[in-house]
Amino acid sequence: MISTAPKPSEVIVPPQRHYLNAGYGVKSWLLTTDHKRIGLLYLASITLFFFLGGAFATIIRLELATPAGDLVSSENYNKFFTMHGVVMIFFFLIPSVPAVLGNFLIPLMIGAKDVAFPRLNLLSWYVYNIGAIITLYAIIAGGVDTGWTFYAPLSTTYSNTNVMATGVGIFITGFSSILTGLNFIVTIHTLRAPGLTWLKMPLFLWAHYATSLIQVLGTPVIAITILLLAFERAVHVGIFDPALGGDPVLFQHLFWFYSHPAVYIMILPSMGIVSEIVATFVRKNIFGYKFIAFSSIAIAVFGFLVWGHHMFVSSQSVYAGMVFSFLSMAVAIPSAVKVFNWTATLYKSSVSYQTPMLYAFGFIGLFTIGGLTGLFLAALGFDVHVHDTYFVVAHFHYIMVGGAIMGYLGGLHYWWPKISGRMYPEGWAKLGVLTIFVGFNLTFFPQFLLGYMGMPRRYHAYSEEFQVLNVMSSAGASILAVGYLLPMIYLIWSMRYGPVASANPWPSTGLEWRTSSPPPPENFEKTPVVTWHAYEFKPRDQAEIVGEF
Amino acid sequence: MAESHAATVEGSGPSTTALAHHFEDMEQQREAGTLGMWVFLITEIMFFGGMFLAYTLYRSKYPDEFARGSRELSILLGGINTVVLIGSSLTMAMAVHSAQTGNRKKLIGFLAVTLLLGLTFLGIKAVEYTEKFEHHHFPGVNFKLGEHSETASQVAQKPDGAAAQPQAQKPVLDSKRVQLFFWIYFAMTGMHALHMIIGAGALSFLIYYSRKGRYTPEYYAPVELTGLYWHFVDIVWIFLFPLLYLLGLHE
Ligand SMILES: [Cu+2]
């Protein structure tokens, strides 16, 4: 039940004119420069890739239900886990929250009419899709088998699968990520409404600002790396293959210089979502606002200094290993700062247990497990023991699926009334979040045990003693699949049949809730002037919000 | 950059109609455009940074081979190109100044000279590349160094077993590592040349619209932003020239 259902006397009427009915037809969508519509275009694209990546995961879990490699050959298995990784990371997780919710919300949250460069924003969606189509071609033409990490010289010389097309696809899609990051940085710097100082901004914006920094600083490095790799593969001259005089570990350094911070591209925006949800559903100013805000920046900065923890056993010197080990543990501090501050916000508060809040709880719990096991892996000795085992697989799925996707779905539910103008069905949504939570833990917790026992990742067969835990994992995966299908079905259903949402259904304090649901094309009737802090709530019995404009 | 150009298309005339609908005023629009360009240039630094890293790594690993490869490059042509580019940066700055002061004739003139210098650079670069291909200095199966140099494979072929006692002054060079130098040379200068071509395109665009009188002292952001880009590309070359061409000198 929504805590602030409208008083019986007032009936919610949807706005006459809003961004969804501002124009009809394919052209009004494909040529739109409205950040809200572009957010929805991205939503459609990445949802497709999410389920494609999920299909690959299904094949992997089916194969691993039995110890023998009986469903797919080892060559095909290599392809399936590679394509699962490529699709999920580059085509779903990286764009997920920023390109969908960030696009939709950042201008609304700062009281602007649009992002700074609306055309570049639309261009980024097209660039994403061009890269996506090329990658789809690579998949259909027979796939790629190098692992999503594309280590040389396997990728440059020995693999005879579609490394080239996949690389080109990822290279192109990288530019959509750069464009999004660039747009957000400039938007947040230059388009904030009068009165909205940096320290009055919602934490969602701080998180996205930090994310954009990583996108802008990291993505060009993976771009040049892929480019050099592609040339090396094409003309057999280059700098990575030892047969050509090169150094394959250089590739690993360049790759992880981007790909470790990329983890923060995936998780930081979800952390921003959790901050918004926690504040709203306990109706309290968030505890330690400045700490949460600056911890996002700290994560973005320190995240660039820890990539070497992926090379503890790849010829990196012991001293470098020690430094990277220390720095990797240090980067846990800003993450822990966030978790502690959310928990402190919850302390002695009364919580409304609605779906977005349940997702936020899921995020906090699962991210904590993922983060703590990350500390295990940052320890040199332990890492050597579990390197390339299922322990690592479980760890990063707790961060990316348990963390990032929980946050993404929580945010999607939280802002769904704003996006669609309709409420989602609360009962179904609660069932969904519960299914996901149970399914997720059943899928991935056994993998910690498997890894600790020594089961290596990336093999399609394993020894008998691992079967019980693998069957548990596969069973969990099928529950998880149901859990992910549920929101897709009821959210689409609610667009037509859900109850009409008010402008501020929860209610919350953010600027995005001070315009109609869905918002008009220009976002606000008149430019707002911000006089309140991001999370200035009135007591619970007073439903209205602080600081009308 | 493209965005600020595009912003002008919406308005029919210069000055205030060049304001895109989502900005409050020209000042905000200019600020956004400039910051956007700076952020873009930072991404460029990171992009070239990957290659500079590879350069640093292999140069410190194989200093002799890098010096050997470097000696094959023409300091004269590289030097002329350096002067040409620095000159073009000057004329670009003058073009921005002319736009600021609203001198359309001078604006078009300086833009044209800048473009001409940019094309001169690319022309000389093309001569250099052709020469490299003719001398088999492009890495790959056809790669070979000049007669006077000794690579490991050539030394090994000598019947008198000179390979066993290489002279102290002349270290045995690994041809693969010299190829690495040339590969990095082609990657870096090639990427730089690509940026020059894009810059030349932007300049042509500016010349076209300057002739139409689009830029005024109130609205000349595209000129200013292209200038920033052009200077950046020049600076990259200022790093590339000593790193690639002048290595062989210290002997
Ligand atoms: Cu990492």
PDB file of C-alpha atoms and ligand atoms in Angstrom, chain A residues 256 259-260 263 306-307 309-310, ligand 1:
ATOM      1  CA  TRP A 256      42.289  -3.862 -16.586  1.00  0.00           C
ATOM      2  CA  SER A 259      37.960  -2.896 -16.840  1.00  0.00           C
ATOM      3  CA  HIS A 260      38.518  -2.601 -13.142  1.00  0.00           C
ATOM      4  CA  VAL A 263      33.099  -2.262 -12.255  1.00  0.00           C
ATOM      5  CA  VAL A 306      43.975  -1.010  -8.266  1.00  0.00           C
ATOM      6  CA  TRP A 307      43.917  -2.754 -11.652  1.00  0.00           C
ATOM      7  CA  HIS A 309      45.020  -7.115  -8.548  1.00  0.00           C
ATOM      8  CA  HIS A 310      44.045  -8.993 -11.699  1.00  0.00           C
TER       9      HIS A 310
HETATM   10 CU    CU C   1      39.389  -5.449 -10.354  1.00  0.00          CU
END
